[in-house]
């Protein structure tokens, strides 16, 4: 029980009359890599965004690193420093250069000294292979480089869990590999990761567990080889058929 | 034979030039050039205005504008934050302030600060405070709306990134939102600085000592003892000395920020996900 990193119980989320999550239960062990797959509109990004309360759940319970986030009296800002988030659209601070993107939250939130923050920032920049870009502005970087900087920025807070919200969906195809490579390396180092993705190859090779979501429910979950290699539910099968072999399919119903 | 559309357009363009030439020739023949030169380009009067027009009045205009701008910027930022506050009464107060001071003539505010307050409350303050208050009170109302728009133009993803790193809402506003908002609104803010520069002329109503003269008051004073439009022309050129470079700066900044504004693909619609 003690090495449970994320525990989600009966999670519900509605936007107005639209119920996007209809009761989700997920358990993530420390060091596990979970990939969440599913068609668009299935609620997978909303689920991820609930894990650091960027979306306020309408029901259920979320415990991350032993802290219940759904407790109304929780200090969410403190809790979030332990939960790294990587966005589809990178969201680097456009008015700060790369180094300052990595340092600003360390300095202002964790109150680290200038020297310490810089050392940690440079170490994480090296991890993603972009040391030479420390002085660049975000607008001068390619999408793939921006996303790797965004990963380094999250890592600089020493998070215990990392959330990836479709991290490669906004990238040109030839840049996807660099970002996935960094994520794979992170997984091998033992980081606990929740990844919403359409990269089935990545899910198959890196994920300890794959969740297939559709219509606000987790329809199927298990080892990657099972969910992707030998899906049991009809909806999983048809989704995977469309994703893995799009040219052979007729229009979806 | 009927002309083609292209030929008609050509003929019309030719007629326009012809008219211009005719008017220019008539003016040149009719006008009394000696009189015009005396009225507008009296070199003696122009020379007599220097150096004071620059060393005193231009400098004062710059100082008055800077004081008003500084006050307006701070008050405008405060009003913009109030206008975006989740607390209703703050929003209402800001709205009333903005609508009130945008809806009345700036001159009225100068009269109120210059005469109304000293008469009503029996307190008087120096010219710098009066200018700063009058110009600042009016400028703040306009800037508040500009700053609010700038704050709302900061992409949501920037705020989410800051919050996900553990920054509180206030910290996010100070560290991420306001710096980015000001980059967005730098061009319109420069335009408001131009407006304030021109509005600083309204201070003449308060009554100034000679060493406090700004450009317009200085021009009126010269005019009163030399019956020529020359002083007004010189003063106008002095204003252009300030406002034209600012105008160019504003357009330059607009091109800069318009070119590569935000580095996220949100504006392309790619940021939408399940």
PDB file of N, CA and C in Angstrom, chain B residues 53-138:
ATOM      1  N   UNK B  53      11.776  77.211 -25.898  1.00  0.00           N
ATOM      2  CA  UNK B  53      10.737  76.288 -26.323  1.00  0.00           C
ATOM      3  C   UNK B  53      11.183  74.840 -26.108  1.00  0.00           C
ATOM      4  N   UNK B  54      12.487  74.604 -26.243  1.00  0.00           N
ATOM      5  CA  UNK B  54      13.005  73.246 -26.018  1.00  0.00           C
ATOM      6  C   UNK B  54      13.390  73.033 -24.560  1.00  0.00           C
ATOM      7  N   UNK B  55      14.199  73.942 -24.029  1.00  0.00           N
ATOM      8  CA  UNK B  55      14.766  73.707 -22.691  1.00  0.00           C
ATOM      9  C   UNK B  55      13.721  73.816 -21.596  1.00  0.00           C
ATOM     10  N   UNK B  56      12.675  74.598 -21.804  1.00  0.00           N
ATOM     11  CA  UNK B  56      11.649  74.731 -20.760  1.00  0.00           C
ATOM     12  C   UNK B  56      10.379  73.974 -21.142  1.00  0.00           C
ATOM     13  N   UNK B  57       9.737  74.392 -22.238  1.00  0.00           N
ATOM     14  CA  UNK B  57       8.384  73.892 -22.472  1.00  0.00           C
ATOM     15  C   UNK B  57       8.369  72.450 -22.969  1.00  0.00           C
ATOM     16  N   UNK B  58       9.285  72.095 -23.868  1.00  0.00           N
ATOM     17  CA  UNK B  58       9.324  70.705 -24.334  1.00  0.00           C
ATOM     18  C   UNK B  58       9.670  69.777 -23.173  1.00  0.00           C
ATOM     19  N   UNK B  59      10.642  70.208 -22.376  1.00  0.00           N
ATOM     20  CA  UNK B  59      11.041  69.398 -21.221  1.00  0.00           C
ATOM     21  C   UNK B  59       9.866  69.242 -20.258  1.00  0.00           C
ATOM     22  N   UNK B  60       9.140  70.341 -20.022  1.00  0.00           N
ATOM     23  CA  UNK B  60       8.000  70.259 -19.106  1.00  0.00           C
ATOM     24  C   UNK B  60       6.912  69.327 -19.646  1.00  0.00           C
ATOM     25  N   UNK B  61       6.646  69.435 -20.949  1.00  0.00           N
ATOM     26  CA  UNK B  61       5.655  68.527 -21.543  1.00  0.00           C
ATOM     27  C   UNK B  61       6.060  67.076 -21.304  1.00  0.00           C
ATOM     28  N   UNK B  62       7.347  66.784 -21.501  1.00  0.00           N
ATOM     29  CA  UNK B  62       7.833  65.415 -21.292  1.00  0.00           C
ATOM     30  C   UNK B  62       7.674  64.987 -19.834  1.00  0.00           C
ATOM     31  N   UNK B  63       8.019  65.909 -18.920  1.00  0.00           N
ATOM     32  CA  UNK B  63       7.922  65.567 -17.492  1.00  0.00           C
ATOM     33  C   UNK B  63       6.460  65.332 -17.105  1.00  0.00           C
ATOM     34  N   UNK B  64       5.572  66.259 -17.526  1.00  0.00           N
ATOM     35  CA  UNK B  64       4.157  66.126 -17.168  1.00  0.00           C
ATOM     36  C   UNK B  64       3.592  64.816 -17.716  1.00  0.00           C
ATOM     37  N   UNK B  65       3.936  64.515 -18.976  1.00  0.00           N
ATOM     38  CA  UNK B  65       3.423  63.294 -19.587  1.00  0.00           C
ATOM     39  C   UNK B  65       3.930  62.052 -18.845  1.00  0.00           C
ATOM     40  N   UNK B  66       5.227  62.075 -18.515  1.00  0.00           N
ATOM     41  CA  UNK B  66       5.819  60.915 -17.833  1.00  0.00           C
ATOM     42  C   UNK B  66       5.146  60.689 -16.481  1.00  0.00           C
ATOM     43  N   UNK B  67       4.909  61.794 -15.747  1.00  0.00           N
ATOM     44  CA  UNK B  67       4.260  61.661 -14.438  1.00  0.00           C
ATOM     45  C   UNK B  67       2.859  61.082 -14.598  1.00  0.00           C
ATOM     46  N   UNK B  68       2.095  61.652 -15.551  1.00  0.00           N
ATOM     47  CA  UNK B  68       0.735  61.169 -15.772  1.00  0.00           C
ATOM     48  C   UNK B  68       0.722  59.714 -16.214  1.00  0.00           C
ATOM     49  N   UNK B  69       1.678  59.364 -17.080  1.00  0.00           N
ATOM     50  CA  UNK B  69       1.741  57.994 -17.598  1.00  0.00           C
ATOM     51  C   UNK B  69       2.038  57.013 -16.475  1.00  0.00           C
ATOM     52  N   UNK B  70       2.988  57.368 -15.612  1.00  0.00           N
ATOM     53  CA  UNK B  70       3.352  56.475 -14.508  1.00  0.00           C
ATOM     54  C   UNK B  70       2.138  56.225 -13.611  1.00  0.00           C
ATOM     55  N   UNK B  71       1.436  57.306 -13.263  1.00  0.00           N
ATOM     56  CA  UNK B  71       0.247  57.163 -12.413  1.00  0.00           C
ATOM     57  C   UNK B  71      -0.817  56.328 -13.116  1.00  0.00           C
ATOM     58  N   UNK B  72      -1.030  56.636 -14.399  1.00  0.00           N
ATOM     59  CA  UNK B  72      -2.067  55.938 -15.159  1.00  0.00           C
ATOM     60  C   UNK B  72      -1.761  54.453 -15.285  1.00  0.00           C
ATOM     61  N   UNK B  73      -0.482  54.122 -15.453  1.00  0.00           N
ATOM     62  CA  UNK B  73      -0.078  52.725 -15.620  1.00  0.00           C
ATOM     63  C   UNK B  73      -0.382  51.930 -14.350  1.00  0.00           C
ATOM     64  N   UNK B  74       0.027  52.490 -13.193  1.00  0.00           N
ATOM     65  CA  UNK B  74      -0.192  51.781 -11.932  1.00  0.00           C
ATOM     66  C   UNK B  74      -1.686  51.672 -11.628  1.00  0.00           C
ATOM     67  N   UNK B  75      -2.397  52.805 -11.732  1.00  0.00           N
ATOM     68  CA  UNK B  75      -3.826  52.791 -11.445  1.00  0.00           C
ATOM     69  C   UNK B  75      -4.563  51.917 -12.455  1.00  0.00           C
ATOM     70  N   UNK B  76      -4.124  51.968 -13.712  1.00  0.00           N
ATOM     71  CA  UNK B  76      -4.757  51.160 -14.754  1.00  0.00           C
ATOM     72  C   UNK B  76      -4.580  49.667 -14.499  1.00  0.00           C
ATOM     73  N   UNK B  77      -3.377  49.299 -14.054  1.00  0.00           N
ATOM     74  CA  UNK B  77      -3.129  47.888 -13.731  1.00  0.00           C
ATOM     75  C   UNK B  77      -4.029  47.441 -12.586  1.00  0.00           C
ATOM     76  N   UNK B  78      -4.117  48.291 -11.566  1.00  0.00           N
ATOM     77  CA  UNK B  78      -4.973  47.975 -10.425  1.00  0.00           C
ATOM     78  C   UNK B  78      -6.426  47.818 -10.864  1.00  0.00           C
ATOM     79  N   UNK B  79      -6.900  48.754 -11.693  1.00  0.00           N
ATOM     80  CA  UNK B  79      -8.284  48.694 -12.175  1.00  0.00           C
ATOM     81  C   UNK B  79      -8.515  47.444 -13.025  1.00  0.00           C
ATOM     82  N   UNK B  80      -7.516  47.094 -13.855  1.00  0.00           N
ATOM     83  CA  UNK B  80      -7.654  45.913 -14.711  1.00  0.00           C
ATOM     84  C   UNK B  80      -7.781  44.657 -13.847  1.00  0.00           C
ATOM     85  N   UNK B  81      -6.953  44.561 -12.803  1.00  0.00           N
ATOM     86  CA  UNK B  81      -7.022  43.395 -11.914  1.00  0.00           C
ATOM     87  C   UNK B  81      -8.354  43.384 -11.175  1.00  0.00           C
ATOM     88  N   UNK B  82      -8.840  44.563 -10.780  1.00  0.00           N
ATOM     89  CA  UNK B  82     -10.150  44.637 -10.115  1.00  0.00           C
ATOM     90  C   UNK B  82     -11.247  44.165 -11.059  1.00  0.00           C
ATOM     91  N   UNK B  83     -11.124  44.603 -12.325  1.00  0.00           N
ATOM     92  CA  UNK B  83     -12.147  44.264 -13.308  1.00  0.00           C
ATOM     93  C   UNK B  83     -12.209  42.755 -13.551  1.00  0.00           C
ATOM     94  N   UNK B  84     -11.073  42.068 -13.330  1.00  0.00           N
ATOM     95  CA  UNK B  84     -11.020  40.620 -13.553  1.00  0.00           C
ATOM     96  C   UNK B  84     -11.205  39.846 -12.252  1.00  0.00           C
ATOM     97  N   UNK B  85     -11.436  40.560 -11.158  1.00  0.00           N
ATOM     98  CA  UNK B  85     -11.543  39.901  -9.864  1.00  0.00           C
ATOM     99  C   UNK B  85     -12.803  39.040  -9.776  1.00  0.00           C
ATOM    100  N   UNK B  86     -12.695  37.901  -9.067  1.00  0.00           N
ATOM    101  CA  UNK B  86     -13.905  37.118  -8.833  1.00  0.00           C
ATOM    102  C   UNK B  86     -14.844  37.796  -7.824  1.00  0.00           C
ATOM    103  N   UNK B  87     -14.346  38.802  -7.121  1.00  0.00           N
ATOM    104  CA  UNK B  87     -15.178  39.497  -6.129  1.00  0.00           C
ATOM    105  C   UNK B  87     -16.004  40.583  -6.836  1.00  0.00           C
ATOM    106  N   UNK B  88     -17.311  40.407  -6.841  1.00  0.00           N
ATOM    107  CA  UNK B  88     -18.215  41.291  -7.567  1.00  0.00           C
ATOM    108  C   UNK B  88     -17.993  42.772  -7.339  1.00  0.00           C
ATOM    109  N   UNK B  89     -18.037  43.258  -6.098  1.00  0.00           N
ATOM    110  CA  UNK B  89     -17.909  44.698  -5.848  1.00  0.00           C
ATOM    111  C   UNK B  89     -16.657  45.314  -6.462  1.00  0.00           C
ATOM    112  N   UNK B  90     -15.531  44.595  -6.456  1.00  0.00           N
ATOM    113  CA  UNK B  90     -14.325  45.131  -7.099  1.00  0.00           C
ATOM    114  C   UNK B  90     -14.574  45.381  -8.580  1.00  0.00           C
ATOM    115  N   UNK B  91     -15.239  44.405  -9.216  1.00  0.00           N
ATOM    116  CA  UNK B  91     -15.528  44.553 -10.642  1.00  0.00           C
ATOM    117  C   UNK B  91     -16.420  45.772 -10.885  1.00  0.00           C
ATOM    118  N   UNK B  92     -17.437  45.923 -10.024  1.00  0.00           N
ATOM    119  CA  UNK B  92     -18.374  47.026 -10.224  1.00  0.00           C
ATOM    120  C   UNK B  92     -17.678  48.367 -10.075  1.00  0.00           C
ATOM    121  N   UNK B  93     -16.864  48.487  -9.015  1.00  0.00           N
ATOM    122  CA  UNK B  93     -16.154  49.750  -8.779  1.00  0.00           C
ATOM    123  C   UNK B  93     -15.295  50.089  -9.998  1.00  0.00           C
ATOM    124  N   UNK B  94     -14.557  49.095 -10.482  1.00  0.00           N
ATOM    125  CA  UNK B  94     -13.678  49.331 -11.632  1.00  0.00           C
ATOM    126  C   UNK B  94     -14.487  49.743 -12.856  1.00  0.00           C
ATOM    127  N   UNK B  95     -15.607  49.071 -13.068  1.00  0.00           N
ATOM    128  CA  UNK B  95     -16.439  49.392 -14.236  1.00  0.00           C
ATOM    129  C   UNK B  95     -16.969  50.823 -14.155  1.00  0.00           C
ATOM    130  N   UNK B  96     -17.463  51.192 -12.984  1.00  0.00           N
ATOM    131  CA  UNK B  96     -18.001  52.545 -12.815  1.00  0.00           C
ATOM    132  C   UNK B  96     -16.904  53.575 -13.070  1.00  0.00           C
ATOM    133  N   UNK B  97     -15.727  53.340 -12.483  1.00  0.00           N
ATOM    134  CA  UNK B  97     -14.610  54.272 -12.667  1.00  0.00           C
ATOM    135  C   UNK B  97     -14.290  54.441 -14.143  1.00  0.00           C
ATOM    136  N   UNK B  98     -14.122  53.300 -14.821  1.00  0.00           N
ATOM    137  CA  UNK B  98     -13.698  53.335 -16.225  1.00  0.00           C
ATOM    138  C   UNK B  98     -14.739  54.053 -17.087  1.00  0.00           C
ATOM    139  N   UNK B  99     -16.012  53.677 -16.908  1.00  0.00           N
ATOM    140  CA  UNK B  99     -17.056  54.287 -17.736  1.00  0.00           C
ATOM    141  C   UNK B  99     -17.175  55.777 -17.447  1.00  0.00           C
ATOM    142  N   UNK B 100     -17.042  56.142 -16.155  1.00  0.00           N
ATOM    143  CA  UNK B 100     -17.183  57.548 -15.782  1.00  0.00           C
ATOM    144  C   UNK B 100     -16.098  58.395 -16.433  1.00  0.00           C
ATOM    145  N   UNK B 101     -14.844  58.019 -16.248  1.00  0.00           N
ATOM    146  CA  UNK B 101     -13.763  58.886 -16.709  1.00  0.00           C
ATOM    147  C   UNK B 101     -13.503  58.792 -18.207  1.00  0.00           C
ATOM    148  N   UNK B 102     -14.017  57.724 -18.832  1.00  0.00           N
ATOM    149  CA  UNK B 102     -13.924  57.704 -20.292  1.00  0.00           C
ATOM    150  C   UNK B 102     -15.044  58.520 -20.926  1.00  0.00           C
ATOM    151  N   UNK B 103     -16.092  58.738 -20.125  1.00  0.00           N
ATOM    152  CA  UNK B 103     -17.276  59.392 -20.677  1.00  0.00           C
ATOM    153  C   UNK B 103     -17.294  60.893 -20.503  1.00  0.00           C
ATOM    154  N   UNK B 104     -16.394  61.451 -19.679  1.00  0.00           N
ATOM    155  CA  UNK B 104     -16.403  62.900 -19.477  1.00  0.00           C
ATOM    156  C   UNK B 104     -15.162  63.507 -20.133  1.00  0.00           C
ATOM    157  N   UNK B 105     -15.217  64.809 -20.476  1.00  0.00           N
ATOM    158  CA  UNK B 105     -14.040  65.435 -21.097  1.00  0.00           C
ATOM    159  C   UNK B 105     -12.868  65.473 -20.116  1.00  0.00           C
ATOM    160  N   UNK B 106     -11.673  65.234 -20.659  1.00  0.00           N
ATOM    161  CA  UNK B 106     -10.486  65.274 -19.805  1.00  0.00           C
ATOM    162  C   UNK B 106     -10.323  66.649 -19.166  1.00  0.00           C
ATOM    163  N   UNK B 107     -10.734  67.666 -19.921  1.00  0.00           N
ATOM    164  CA  UNK B 107     -10.592  69.035 -19.419  1.00  0.00           C
ATOM    165  C   UNK B 107     -11.330  69.222 -18.085  1.00  0.00           C
ATOM    166  N   UNK B 108     -12.476  68.530 -17.976  1.00  0.00           N
ATOM    167  CA  UNK B 108     -13.269  68.633 -16.747  1.00  0.00           C
ATOM    168  C   UNK B 108     -12.476  68.118 -15.547  1.00  0.00           C
ATOM    169  N   UNK B 109     -11.711  67.042 -15.773  1.00  0.00           N
ATOM    170  CA  UNK B 109     -10.905  66.474 -14.689  1.00  0.00           C
ATOM    171  C   UNK B 109      -9.796  67.450 -14.297  1.00  0.00           C
ATOM    172  N   UNK B 110      -9.195  68.092 -15.303  1.00  0.00           N
ATOM    173  CA  UNK B 110      -8.152  69.078 -15.005  1.00  0.00           C
ATOM    174  C   UNK B 110      -8.725  70.235 -14.180  1.00  0.00           C
ATOM    175  N   UNK B 111      -9.922  70.660 -14.527  1.00  0.00           N
ATOM    176  CA  UNK B 111     -10.555  71.750 -13.771  1.00  0.00           C
ATOM    177  C   UNK B 111     -10.852  71.289 -12.345  1.00  0.00           C
ATOM    178  N   UNK B 112     -11.348  70.053 -12.233  1.00  0.00           N
ATOM    179  CA  UNK B 112     -11.682  69.528 -10.912  1.00  0.00           C
ATOM    180  C   UNK B 112     -10.447  69.450 -10.028  1.00  0.00           C
ATOM    181  N   UNK B 113      -9.364  68.913 -10.586  1.00  0.00           N
ATOM    182  CA  UNK B 113      -8.148  68.762  -9.787  1.00  0.00           C
ATOM    183  C   UNK B 113      -7.476  70.118  -9.567  1.00  0.00           C
ATOM    184  N   UNK B 114      -7.489  70.969 -10.596  1.00  0.00           N
ATOM    185  CA  UNK B 114      -6.780  72.239 -10.513  1.00  0.00           C
ATOM    186  C   UNK B 114      -7.494  73.271  -9.651  1.00  0.00           C
ATOM    187  N   UNK B 115      -8.822  73.321  -9.736  1.00  0.00           N
ATOM    188  CA  UNK B 115      -9.579  74.343  -8.998  1.00  0.00           C
ATOM    189  C   UNK B 115     -10.548  73.736  -7.992  1.00  0.00           C
ATOM    190  N   UNK B 116     -11.260  72.694  -8.431  1.00  0.00           N
ATOM    191  CA  UNK B 116     -12.325  72.121  -7.604  1.00  0.00           C
ATOM    192  C   UNK B 116     -11.823  71.637  -6.263  1.00  0.00           C
ATOM    193  N   UNK B 117     -10.825  70.786  -6.289  1.00  0.00           N
ATOM    194  CA  UNK B 117     -10.333  70.215  -5.043  1.00  0.00           C
ATOM    195  C   UNK B 117      -9.732  71.287  -4.124  1.00  0.00           C
ATOM    196  N   UNK B 118      -8.865  72.167  -4.656  1.00  0.00           N
ATOM    197  CA  UNK B 118      -8.315  73.218  -3.771  1.00  0.00           C
ATOM    198  C   UNK B 118      -9.407  74.104  -3.179  1.00  0.00           C
ATOM    199  N   UNK B 119     -10.418  74.442  -3.969  1.00  0.00           N
ATOM    200  CA  UNK B 119     -11.479  75.310  -3.461  1.00  0.00           C
ATOM    201  C   UNK B 119     -12.346  74.580  -2.447  1.00  0.00           C
ATOM    202  N   UNK B 120     -12.725  73.353  -2.774  1.00  0.00           N
ATOM    203  CA  UNK B 120     -13.670  72.626  -1.935  1.00  0.00           C
ATOM    204  C   UNK B 120     -13.044  72.185  -0.627  1.00  0.00           C
ATOM    205  N   UNK B 121     -11.785  71.763  -0.687  1.00  0.00           N
ATOM    206  CA  UNK B 121     -11.175  71.193   0.521  1.00  0.00           C
ATOM    207  C   UNK B 121     -10.135  72.116   1.146  1.00  0.00           C
ATOM    208  N   UNK B 122      -9.865  73.213   0.485  1.00  0.00           N
ATOM    209  CA  UNK B 122      -8.910  74.150   1.047  1.00  0.00           C
ATOM    210  C   UNK B 122      -7.485  73.629   1.066  1.00  0.00           C
ATOM    211  N   UNK B 123      -7.202  72.595   0.261  1.00  0.00           N
ATOM    212  CA  UNK B 123      -5.826  72.119   0.173  1.00  0.00           C
ATOM    213  C   UNK B 123      -5.321  72.375  -1.241  1.00  0.00           C
ATOM    214  N   UNK B 124      -4.060  72.714  -1.311  1.00  0.00           N
ATOM    215  CA  UNK B 124      -3.481  72.943  -2.630  1.00  0.00           C
ATOM    216  C   UNK B 124      -2.201  72.130  -2.735  1.00  0.00           C
ATOM    217  N   UNK B 125      -1.931  71.660  -3.933  1.00  0.00           N
ATOM    218  CA  UNK B 125      -0.656  70.967  -4.114  1.00  0.00           C
ATOM    219  C   UNK B 125       0.072  71.512  -5.314  1.00  0.00           C
ATOM    220  N   UNK B 126       1.321  71.095  -5.455  1.00  0.00           N
ATOM    221  CA  UNK B 126       2.169  71.687  -6.486  1.00  0.00           C
ATOM    222  C   UNK B 126       1.723  71.231  -7.867  1.00  0.00           C
ATOM    223  N   UNK B 127       2.279  71.877  -8.865  1.00  0.00           N
ATOM    224  CA  UNK B 127       1.854  71.654 -10.240  1.00  0.00           C
ATOM    225  C   UNK B 127       2.090  70.206 -10.673  1.00  0.00           C
ATOM    226  N   UNK B 128       3.183  69.618 -10.194  1.00  0.00           N
ATOM    227  CA  UNK B 128       3.493  68.252 -10.629  1.00  0.00           C
ATOM    228  C   UNK B 128       2.436  67.263 -10.147  1.00  0.00           C
ATOM    229  N   UNK B 129       2.013  67.441  -8.895  1.00  0.00           N
ATOM    230  CA  UNK B 129       0.973  66.552  -8.368  1.00  0.00           C
ATOM    231  C   UNK B 129      -0.323  66.743  -9.142  1.00  0.00           C
ATOM    232  N   UNK B 130      -0.631  68.001  -9.454  1.00  0.00           N
ATOM    233  CA  UNK B 130      -1.873  68.274 -10.181  1.00  0.00           C
ATOM    234  C   UNK B 130      -1.867  67.604 -11.553  1.00  0.00           C
ATOM    235  N   UNK B 131      -0.749  67.747 -12.269  1.00  0.00           N
ATOM    236  CA  UNK B 131      -0.659  67.144 -13.592  1.00  0.00           C
ATOM    237  C   UNK B 131      -0.741  65.634 -13.489  1.00  0.00           C
ATOM    238  N   UNK B 132       0.031  65.083 -12.534  1.00  0.00           N
ATOM    239  CA  UNK B 132       0.076  63.634 -12.389  1.00  0.00           C
ATOM    240  C   UNK B 132      -1.321  63.095 -12.115  1.00  0.00           C
ATOM    241  N   UNK B 133      -2.046  63.774 -11.214  1.00  0.00           N
ATOM    242  CA  UNK B 133      -3.391  63.312 -10.865  1.00  0.00           C
ATOM    243  C   UNK B 133      -4.351  63.449 -12.041  1.00  0.00           C
ATOM    244  N   UNK B 134      -4.413  64.641 -12.635  1.00  0.00           N
ATOM    245  CA  UNK B 134      -5.399  64.874 -13.699  1.00  0.00           C
ATOM    246  C   UNK B 134      -5.165  63.924 -14.864  1.00  0.00           C
ATOM    247  N   UNK B 135      -3.917  63.931 -15.344  1.00  0.00           N
ATOM    248  CA  UNK B 135      -3.590  63.116 -16.497  1.00  0.00           C
ATOM    249  C   UNK B 135      -3.699  61.630 -16.150  1.00  0.00           C
ATOM    250  N   UNK B 136      -3.262  61.293 -14.935  1.00  0.00           N
ATOM    251  CA  UNK B 136      -3.268  59.892 -14.497  1.00  0.00           C
ATOM    252  C   UNK B 136      -4.668  59.352 -14.310  1.00  0.00           C
ATOM    253  N   UNK B 137      -5.554  60.162 -13.732  1.00  0.00           N
ATOM    254  CA  UNK B 137      -6.928  59.709 -13.484  1.00  0.00           C
ATOM    255  C   UNK B 137      -7.621  59.376 -14.800  1.00  0.00           C
ATOM    256  N   UNK B 138      -7.433  60.245 -15.786  1.00  0.00           N
ATOM    257  CA  UNK B 138      -8.067  60.011 -17.086  1.00  0.00           C
ATOM    258  C   UNK B 138      -7.386  58.845 -17.807  1.00  0.00           C
TER     259      UNK B 138
END
